[in-house]
Amino acid sequence: MMELKCIVVDDEPLALGLIESYVKKTPFLNLVGSYSSAVEASSVLSTNPPDLMFLDIQMPEMNGLEFSKLVGDKTKVIFTTAFGQYALDGFKVNALDYLLKPISYTDFLQAANKALNWFKMTSGHSSEATTNKAEEEEQKSIFVKTDYKLVQIELDKILYVEGMKDYVKIHLEDQQFPILSLMSMKALEGALPASRFMRVHRSYIVQSSKIKEVERNRIVFGKTYIPVSDSYKDVFQEFIDKRMLSNQ
């Protein structure tokens, strides 16, 4: 199994200890250092850069966003923070993922697996990379639990997903009522192909190919208007701009 060397940087002792414990029980992660500030962690970047860094954003002296700009190409970053407003800034500095505190091991493992897949795709594991790509291309459906049973949902039929606290509503084409499932938006987002589905709001994920109309920064599905929040506005606008026909 491929192993990733990683470090944890967080000025809160409890948060630092929690992420350390998660790393230690994840088979493909090897903890090589823990630091309570970006200044402390900076020395390791030049001498022995890790593959992966779990980095808090709100820290004294130098915050995580500033520190991430000093990190070389060999080290990928997963941000950890209690403040959701930093999500878009995190992705602007090419972070692999963004974990919002309090962090569960399920969310942590999902982010770690994303990092593992990224390194496999870029480190010469050609056969594994080909297999992963083929699996993504072949994914036609997902299974979700609803009413004490598993239901297979064809991806092509999903219009959008609506988050309802502990539940999600999966709205399908040609189906009057959505499928209700006890799961988080984060978990479902991770299961859906990123090439086809995009988060536009804390409570909404849409299938980009199903977007037919946008009105006043809202996506229109029949009589339903889905807002695009400020956190995702730039990403959504970039999606629109790439497909916009010029009048000139």
PDB file of C-alpha atoms in Angstrom:
ATOM      1  CA  MET A   1       0.000   0.000   0.000  1.00  0.00           C
ATOM      2  CA  MET A   2       1.205   3.500  -0.803  1.00  0.00           C
ATOM      3  CA  GLU A   3       2.170   5.500   2.326  1.00  0.00           C
ATOM      4  CA  LEU A   4       1.958   9.270   2.757  1.00  0.00           C
ATOM      5  CA  LYS A   5       4.239  11.137   5.157  1.00  0.00           C
ATOM      6  CA  CYS A   6       2.220  13.822   6.908  1.00  0.00           C
ATOM      7  CA  ILE A   7       2.432  16.522   9.543  1.00  0.00           C
ATOM      8  CA  VAL A   8      -0.227  18.255  11.641  1.00  0.00           C
ATOM      9  CA  VAL A   9      -0.164  21.997  12.415  1.00  0.00           C
ATOM     10  CA  ASP A  10      -2.644  23.438  14.930  1.00  0.00           C
ATOM     11  CA  ASP A  11      -2.245  25.852  17.846  1.00  0.00           C
ATOM     12  CA  GLU A  12      -5.072  24.193  19.825  1.00  0.00           C
ATOM     13  CA  PRO A  13      -3.693  21.214  21.819  1.00  0.00           C
ATOM     14  CA  LEU A  14      -6.998  19.301  21.777  1.00  0.00           C
ATOM     15  CA  ALA A  15      -7.442  19.734  18.031  1.00  0.00           C
ATOM     16  CA  LEU A  16      -3.804  18.803  17.437  1.00  0.00           C
ATOM     17  CA  GLY A  17      -4.187  15.644  19.516  1.00  0.00           C
ATOM     18  CA  LEU A  18      -7.398  14.639  17.750  1.00  0.00           C
ATOM     19  CA  ILE A  19      -5.916  14.890  14.251  1.00  0.00           C
ATOM     20  CA  GLU A  20      -2.790  13.048  15.464  1.00  0.00           C
ATOM     21  CA  SER A  21      -4.990  10.181  16.686  1.00  0.00           C
ATOM     22  CA  TYR A  22      -6.837  10.074  13.359  1.00  0.00           C
ATOM     23  CA  VAL A  23      -3.558   9.950  11.432  1.00  0.00           C
ATOM     24  CA  LYS A  24      -2.171   7.135  13.608  1.00  0.00           C
ATOM     25  CA  LYS A  25      -5.172   4.878  13.004  1.00  0.00           C
ATOM     26  CA  THR A  26      -5.187   5.447   9.238  1.00  0.00           C
ATOM     27  CA  PRO A  27      -3.020   2.690   7.679  1.00  0.00           C
ATOM     28  CA  PHE A  28      -1.637   4.657   4.727  1.00  0.00           C
ATOM     29  CA  LEU A  29      -0.672   7.768   6.741  1.00  0.00           C
ATOM     30  CA  ASN A  30       2.682   8.097   8.519  1.00  0.00           C
ATOM     31  CA  LEU A  31       2.866  10.913  11.084  1.00  0.00           C
ATOM     32  CA  VAL A  32       6.338  12.492  10.915  1.00  0.00           C
ATOM     33  CA  GLY A  33       5.690  15.664  12.906  1.00  0.00           C
ATOM     34  CA  SER A  34       3.239  17.767  14.927  1.00  0.00           C
ATOM     35  CA  TYR A  35       3.555  21.523  15.397  1.00  0.00           C
ATOM     36  CA  SER A  36       1.650  24.167  17.328  1.00  0.00           C
ATOM     37  CA  SER A  37       2.431  26.994  14.889  1.00  0.00           C
ATOM     38  CA  ALA A  38       3.269  27.629  11.268  1.00  0.00           C
ATOM     39  CA  VAL A  39       6.631  29.067  12.334  1.00  0.00           C
ATOM     40  CA  GLU A  40       7.573  25.789  14.016  1.00  0.00           C
ATOM     41  CA  ALA A  41       6.463  23.770  10.998  1.00  0.00           C
ATOM     42  CA  SER A  42       8.306  25.926   8.466  1.00  0.00           C
ATOM     43  CA  SER A  43      11.679  24.338   9.254  1.00  0.00           C
ATOM     44  CA  VAL A  44      10.590  20.895   8.079  1.00  0.00           C
ATOM     45  CA  LEU A  45       9.503  22.170   4.656  1.00  0.00           C
ATOM     46  CA  SER A  46      13.068  22.806   3.509  1.00  0.00           C
ATOM     47  CA  THR A  47      14.755  19.831   5.203  1.00  0.00           C
ATOM     48  CA  ASN A  48      12.232  17.007   4.851  1.00  0.00           C
ATOM     49  CA  PRO A  49       8.989  18.115   3.160  1.00  0.00           C
ATOM     50  CA  PRO A  50       6.033  15.834   3.932  1.00  0.00           C
ATOM     51  CA  ASP A  51       3.588  14.572   1.334  1.00  0.00           C
ATOM     52  CA  LEU A  52       0.581  15.899   3.204  1.00  0.00           C
ATOM     53  CA  MET A  53      -0.094  18.592   5.793  1.00  0.00           C
ATOM     54  CA  PHE A  54      -3.225  18.963   7.940  1.00  0.00           C
ATOM     55  CA  LEU A  55      -3.178  22.704   8.561  1.00  0.00           C
ATOM     56  CA  ASP A  56      -5.284  24.897  10.833  1.00  0.00           C
ATOM     57  CA  ILE A  57      -6.147  28.340   9.439  1.00  0.00           C
ATOM     58  CA  GLN A  58      -6.681  30.513  12.528  1.00  0.00           C
ATOM     59  CA  MET A  59      -3.228  30.677  14.184  1.00  0.00           C
ATOM     60  CA  PRO A  60      -1.102  33.463  15.698  1.00  0.00           C
ATOM     61  CA  GLU A  61       1.977  34.941  14.000  1.00  0.00           C
ATOM     62  CA  MET A  62       1.193  33.389  10.615  1.00  0.00           C
ATOM     63  CA  ASN A  63      -2.200  31.943   9.695  1.00  0.00           C
ATOM     64  CA  GLY A  64      -2.670  28.782   7.675  1.00  0.00           C
ATOM     65  CA  LEU A  65      -3.628  30.509   4.429  1.00  0.00           C
ATOM     66  CA  GLU A  66      -0.451  32.595   4.524  1.00  0.00           C
ATOM     67  CA  PHE A  67       1.664  29.578   5.417  1.00  0.00           C
ATOM     68  CA  SER A  68       0.181  27.440   2.640  1.00  0.00           C
ATOM     69  CA  LYS A  69       1.545  29.900   0.069  1.00  0.00           C
ATOM     70  CA  LEU A  70       5.061  29.039   1.247  1.00  0.00           C
ATOM     71  CA  VAL A  71       4.546  25.301   0.842  1.00  0.00           C
ATOM     72  CA  GLY A  72       6.280  23.737  -2.146  1.00  0.00           C
ATOM     73  CA  ASP A  73       4.718  21.563  -4.818  1.00  0.00           C
ATOM     74  CA  LYS A  74       5.784  18.353  -3.052  1.00  0.00           C
ATOM     75  CA  THR A  75       3.435  18.966  -0.124  1.00  0.00           C
ATOM     76  CA  LYS A  76      -0.346  19.018  -0.445  1.00  0.00           C
ATOM     77  CA  VAL A  77      -2.567  20.762   2.121  1.00  0.00           C
ATOM     78  CA  ILE A  78      -5.822  19.800   3.822  1.00  0.00           C
ATOM     79  CA  PHE A  79      -7.157  22.711   5.868  1.00  0.00           C
ATOM     80  CA  THR A  80      -8.782  22.242   9.279  1.00  0.00           C
ATOM     81  CA  THR A  81     -10.724  25.133  10.798  1.00  0.00           C
ATOM     82  CA  ALA A  82     -13.775  26.110  12.793  1.00  0.00           C
ATOM     83  CA  PHE A  83     -14.688  28.905  10.362  1.00  0.00           C
ATOM     84  CA  GLY A  84     -16.612  27.974   7.225  1.00  0.00           C
ATOM     85  CA  GLN A  85     -16.041  31.323   5.520  1.00  0.00           C
ATOM     86  CA  TYR A  86     -12.480  30.278   4.668  1.00  0.00           C
ATOM     87  CA  ALA A  87     -13.565  27.415   2.385  1.00  0.00           C
ATOM     88  CA  LEU A  88     -13.291  29.294  -0.899  1.00  0.00           C
ATOM     89  CA  ASP A  89      -9.961  30.871   0.108  1.00  0.00           C
ATOM     90  CA  GLY A  90      -8.690  27.392   0.876  1.00  0.00           C
ATOM     91  CA  PHE A  91      -9.425  26.132  -2.602  1.00  0.00           C
ATOM     92  CA  LYS A  92      -7.910  29.251  -4.151  1.00  0.00           C
ATOM     93  CA  VAL A  93      -4.514  28.160  -2.788  1.00  0.00           C
ATOM     94  CA  ASN A  94      -4.971  24.673  -4.271  1.00  0.00           C
ATOM     95  CA  ALA A  95      -5.801  22.853  -1.063  1.00  0.00           C
ATOM     96  CA  LEU A  96      -6.853  19.242  -1.591  1.00  0.00           C
ATOM     97  CA  ASP A  97      -9.708  19.496   0.874  1.00  0.00           C
ATOM     98  CA  TYR A  98     -11.233  21.508   3.709  1.00  0.00           C
ATOM     99  CA  LEU A  99     -12.386  20.021   7.025  1.00  0.00           C
ATOM    100  CA  LEU A 100     -14.711  21.991   9.278  1.00  0.00           C
ATOM    101  CA  LYS A 101     -14.314  21.505  13.044  1.00  0.00           C
ATOM    102  CA  PRO A 102     -15.476  19.530  14.965  1.00  0.00           C
ATOM    103  CA  ILE A 103     -13.997  16.923  12.613  1.00  0.00           C
ATOM    104  CA  SER A 104     -15.303  13.363  12.632  1.00  0.00           C
ATOM    105  CA  TYR A 105     -13.072  10.463  11.661  1.00  0.00           C
ATOM    106  CA  THR A 106     -15.419   9.719   8.740  1.00  0.00           C
ATOM    107  CA  ASP A 107     -14.841  13.179   7.251  1.00  0.00           C
ATOM    108  CA  PHE A 108     -11.113  12.943   8.006  1.00  0.00           C
ATOM    109  CA  LEU A 109     -10.798   9.562   6.284  1.00  0.00           C
ATOM    110  CA  GLN A 110     -12.693  10.817   3.254  1.00  0.00           C
ATOM    111  CA  ALA A 111     -10.252  13.724   2.889  1.00  0.00           C
ATOM    112  CA  ALA A 112      -7.253  11.434   3.464  1.00  0.00           C
ATOM    113  CA  ASN A 113      -8.484   9.051   0.774  1.00  0.00           C
ATOM    114  CA  LYS A 114      -8.822  11.974  -1.609  1.00  0.00           C
ATOM    115  CA  ALA A 115      -5.173  12.813  -0.937  1.00  0.00           C
ATOM    116  CA  LEU A 116      -4.125   9.189  -1.447  1.00  0.00           C
ATOM    117  CA  ASN A 117      -5.928   9.048  -4.798  1.00  0.00           C
ATOM    118  CA  TRP A 118      -4.297  12.322  -5.865  1.00  0.00           C
ATOM    119  CA  PHE A 119      -0.810  10.991  -5.133  1.00  0.00           C
ATOM    120  CA  LYS A 120      -1.557   7.719  -6.906  1.00  0.00           C
ATOM    121  CA  MET A 121      -2.703   9.621  -9.976  1.00  0.00           C
ATOM    122  CA  THR A 122       0.425  11.799 -10.066  1.00  0.00           C
ATOM    123  CA  SER A 123       3.215   9.523  -8.853  1.00  0.00           C
ATOM    124  CA  GLY A 124       3.596   7.017 -11.659  1.00  0.00           C
ATOM    125  CA  HIS A 125       1.151   4.406 -10.400  1.00  0.00           C
ATOM    126  CA  SER A 126      -0.038   4.196 -13.984  1.00  0.00           C
ATOM    127  CA  SER A 127      -1.992   0.975 -13.720  1.00  0.00           C
ATOM    128  CA  GLU A 128      -3.755   2.095 -10.535  1.00  0.00           C
ATOM    129  CA  ALA A 129      -4.395   5.538 -12.010  1.00  0.00           C
ATOM    130  CA  THR A 130      -5.890   3.970 -15.117  1.00  0.00           C
ATOM    131  CA  THR A 131      -8.071   1.729 -12.977  1.00  0.00           C
ATOM    132  CA  ASN A 132      -9.268   4.644 -10.836  1.00  0.00           C
ATOM    133  CA  LYS A 133     -10.054   6.718 -13.913  1.00  0.00           C
ATOM    134  CA  ALA A 134     -11.909   3.841 -15.521  1.00  0.00           C
ATOM    135  CA  GLU A 135     -13.922   3.262 -12.355  1.00  0.00           C
ATOM    136  CA  GLU A 136     -14.903   6.942 -12.256  1.00  0.00           C
ATOM    137  CA  GLU A 137     -15.893   6.886 -15.913  1.00  0.00           C
ATOM    138  CA  GLU A 138     -17.936   3.723 -15.424  1.00  0.00           C
ATOM    139  CA  GLN A 139     -19.815   4.992 -12.371  1.00  0.00           C
ATOM    140  CA  LYS A 140     -23.424   5.089 -13.423  1.00  0.00           C
ATOM    141  CA  SER A 141     -25.238   4.983 -10.106  1.00  0.00           C
ATOM    142  CA  ILE A 142     -25.025   5.161  -6.316  1.00  0.00           C
ATOM    143  CA  PHE A 143     -26.764   3.256  -3.532  1.00  0.00           C
ATOM    144  CA  VAL A 144     -28.418   5.141  -0.683  1.00  0.00           C
ATOM    145  CA  LYS A 145     -30.326   3.890   2.340  1.00  0.00           C
ATOM    146  CA  THR A 146     -33.945   4.980   2.607  1.00  0.00           C
ATOM    147  CA  ASP A 147     -36.835   3.477   4.599  1.00  0.00           C
ATOM    148  CA  TYR A 148     -34.586   0.676   5.922  1.00  0.00           C
ATOM    149  CA  LYS A 149     -33.602  -0.469   2.438  1.00  0.00           C
ATOM    150  CA  LEU A 150     -30.935   0.281  -0.139  1.00  0.00           C
ATOM    151  CA  VAL A 151     -32.034   2.013  -3.320  1.00  0.00           C
ATOM    152  CA  GLN A 152     -29.914   2.322  -6.443  1.00  0.00           C
ATOM    153  CA  ILE A 153     -30.123   5.770  -8.062  1.00  0.00           C
ATOM    154  CA  GLU A 154     -28.975   6.427 -11.608  1.00  0.00           C
ATOM    155  CA  LEU A 155     -26.693   9.481 -11.677  1.00  0.00           C
ATOM    156  CA  ASP A 156     -28.213  10.651 -14.967  1.00  0.00           C
ATOM    157  CA  LYS A 157     -31.573  11.142 -13.258  1.00  0.00           C
ATOM    158  CA  ILE A 158     -30.360  13.360 -10.394  1.00  0.00           C
ATOM    159  CA  LEU A 159     -31.294  17.030 -10.773  1.00  0.00           C
ATOM    160  CA  TYR A 160     -30.079  18.328  -7.430  1.00  0.00           C
ATOM    161  CA  VAL A 161     -29.552  17.366  -3.793  1.00  0.00           C
ATOM    162  CA  GLU A 162     -30.987  19.345  -0.901  1.00  0.00           C
ATOM    163  CA  GLY A 163     -29.481  19.170   2.598  1.00  0.00           C
ATOM    164  CA  MET A 164     -31.917  18.993   5.525  1.00  0.00           C
ATOM    165  CA  LYS A 165     -29.767  18.936   8.701  1.00  0.00           C
ATOM    166  CA  ASP A 166     -29.252  15.175   9.268  1.00  0.00           C
ATOM    167  CA  TYR A 167     -30.946  14.155   6.016  1.00  0.00           C
ATOM    168  CA  VAL A 168     -30.592  14.768   2.302  1.00  0.00           C
ATOM    169  CA  LYS A 169     -33.315  14.977  -0.311  1.00  0.00           C
ATOM    170  CA  ILE A 170     -32.276  13.650  -3.731  1.00  0.00           C
ATOM    171  CA  HIS A 171     -34.481  15.201  -6.409  1.00  0.00           C
ATOM    172  CA  LEU A 172     -34.811  13.147  -9.592  1.00  0.00           C
ATOM    173  CA  GLU A 173     -36.125  13.804 -13.076  1.00  0.00           C
ATOM    174  CA  ASP A 174     -39.626  12.475 -13.785  1.00  0.00           C
ATOM    175  CA  GLN A 175     -40.230  11.688 -10.117  1.00  0.00           C
ATOM    176  CA  GLN A 176     -42.666  13.746  -8.091  1.00  0.00           C
ATOM    177  CA  PHE A 177     -41.197  13.088  -4.648  1.00  0.00           C
ATOM    178  CA  PRO A 178     -37.505  13.178  -3.697  1.00  0.00           C
ATOM    179  CA  ILE A 179     -35.657  10.271  -2.105  1.00  0.00           C
ATOM    180  CA  LEU A 180     -34.968  10.960   1.569  1.00  0.00           C
ATOM    181  CA  SER A 181     -31.819   9.476   3.121  1.00  0.00           C
ATOM    182  CA  LEU A 182     -30.162   9.784   6.535  1.00  0.00           C
ATOM    183  CA  MET A 183     -26.668  11.019   5.596  1.00  0.00           C
ATOM    184  CA  SER A 184     -24.631  14.212   5.472  1.00  0.00           C
ATOM    185  CA  MET A 185     -24.155  16.478   2.475  1.00  0.00           C
ATOM    186  CA  LYS A 186     -20.401  16.014   2.893  1.00  0.00           C
ATOM    187  CA  ALA A 187     -20.673  12.230   2.573  1.00  0.00           C
ATOM    188  CA  LEU A 188     -22.920  12.406  -0.469  1.00  0.00           C
ATOM    189  CA  GLU A 189     -20.743  15.041  -2.130  1.00  0.00           C
ATOM    190  CA  GLY A 190     -17.783  12.691  -1.762  1.00  0.00           C
ATOM    191  CA  ALA A 191     -19.708   9.850  -3.405  1.00  0.00           C
ATOM    192  CA  LEU A 192     -20.777  11.888  -6.434  1.00  0.00           C
ATOM    193  CA  PRO A 193     -18.334  12.416  -9.356  1.00  0.00           C
ATOM    194  CA  ALA A 194     -16.873  15.914  -9.042  1.00  0.00           C
ATOM    195  CA  SER A 195     -16.779  16.157 -12.834  1.00  0.00           C
ATOM    196  CA  ARG A 196     -20.583  16.065 -12.932  1.00  0.00           C
ATOM    197  CA  PHE A 197     -21.834  17.524  -9.647  1.00  0.00           C
ATOM    198  CA  MET A 198     -21.037  20.870  -8.040  1.00  0.00           C
ATOM    199  CA  ARG A 199     -21.773  22.420  -4.644  1.00  0.00           C
ATOM    200  CA  VAL A 200     -23.470  25.809  -5.036  1.00  0.00           C
ATOM    201  CA  HIS A 201     -24.695  26.336  -1.494  1.00  0.00           C
ATOM    202  CA  ARG A 202     -24.253  24.835   1.953  1.00  0.00           C
ATOM    203  CA  SER A 203     -27.592  23.090   1.385  1.00  0.00           C
ATOM    204  CA  TYR A 204     -27.476  22.328  -2.353  1.00  0.00           C
ATOM    205  CA  ILE A 205     -25.528  20.203  -4.836  1.00  0.00           C
ATOM    206  CA  VAL A 206     -26.590  20.316  -8.491  1.00  0.00           C
ATOM    207  CA  GLN A 207     -25.778  18.231 -11.534  1.00  0.00           C
ATOM    208  CA  SER A 208     -24.147  20.787 -13.823  1.00  0.00           C
ATOM    209  CA  SER A 209     -25.450  19.263 -17.077  1.00  0.00           C
ATOM    210  CA  LYS A 210     -29.029  19.635 -15.803  1.00  0.00           C
ATOM    211  CA  ILE A 211     -28.779  23.406 -15.353  1.00  0.00           C
ATOM    212  CA  LYS A 212     -31.041  24.904 -18.019  1.00  0.00           C
ATOM    213  CA  GLU A 213     -31.768  28.349 -16.595  1.00  0.00           C
ATOM    214  CA  VAL A 214     -30.103  30.820 -14.219  1.00  0.00           C
ATOM    215  CA  GLU A 215     -32.022  33.851 -12.981  1.00  0.00           C
ATOM    216  CA  ARG A 216     -30.615  36.516 -10.637  1.00  0.00           C
ATOM    217  CA  ASN A 217     -27.904  34.220  -9.333  1.00  0.00           C
ATOM    218  CA  ARG A 218     -30.405  31.422  -8.748  1.00  0.00           C
ATOM    219  CA  ILE A 219     -30.584  28.106 -10.590  1.00  0.00           C
ATOM    220  CA  VAL A 220     -34.086  27.353 -11.832  1.00  0.00           C
ATOM    221  CA  PHE A 221     -35.492  23.827 -11.815  1.00  0.00           C
ATOM    222  CA  GLY A 222     -39.143  24.217 -12.764  1.00  0.00           C
ATOM    223  CA  LYS A 223     -40.778  26.067  -9.864  1.00  0.00           C
ATOM    224  CA  THR A 224     -37.757  25.595  -7.610  1.00  0.00           C
ATOM    225  CA  TYR A 225     -35.141  28.343  -7.276  1.00  0.00           C
ATOM    226  CA  ILE A 226     -31.784  27.258  -5.865  1.00  0.00           C
ATOM    227  CA  PRO A 227     -29.603  30.077  -4.516  1.00  0.00           C
ATOM    228  CA  VAL A 228     -25.876  30.288  -5.211  1.00  0.00           C
ATOM    229  CA  SER A 229     -24.221  31.419  -1.970  1.00  0.00           C
ATOM    230  CA  ASP A 230     -21.321  33.843  -1.749  1.00  0.00           C
ATOM    231  CA  SER A 231     -18.920  31.027  -0.788  1.00  0.00           C
ATOM    232  CA  TYR A 232     -19.501  29.270  -4.114  1.00  0.00           C
ATOM    233  CA  LYS A 233     -20.305  32.282  -6.322  1.00  0.00           C
ATOM    234  CA  ASP A 234     -16.826  32.556  -7.905  1.00  0.00           C
ATOM    235  CA  VAL A 235     -16.639  28.855  -8.745  1.00  0.00           C
ATOM    236  CA  PHE A 236     -20.150  28.899 -10.222  1.00  0.00           C
ATOM    237  CA  GLN A 237     -19.430  32.039 -12.230  1.00  0.00           C
ATOM    238  CA  GLU A 238     -16.306  30.398 -13.647  1.00  0.00           C
ATOM    239  CA  PHE A 239     -18.466  27.441 -14.715  1.00  0.00           C
ATOM    240  CA  ILE A 240     -20.886  29.830 -16.471  1.00  0.00           C
ATOM    241  CA  ASP A 241     -18.136  31.920 -18.086  1.00  0.00           C
ATOM    242  CA  LYS A 242     -16.539  28.879 -19.696  1.00  0.00           C
ATOM    243  CA  ARG A 243     -19.845  28.137 -21.446  1.00  0.00           C
ATOM    244  CA  MET A 244     -20.897  31.695 -22.215  1.00  0.00           C
ATOM    245  CA  LEU A 245     -21.240  32.612 -25.884  1.00  0.00           C
ATOM    246  CA  SER A 246     -19.919  36.060 -26.668  1.00  0.00           C
ATOM    247  CA  ASN A 247     -22.073  38.582 -28.533  1.00  0.00           C
ATOM    248  CA  GLN A 248     -18.992  40.013 -30.203  1.00  0.00           C
TER     249      GLN A 248
END
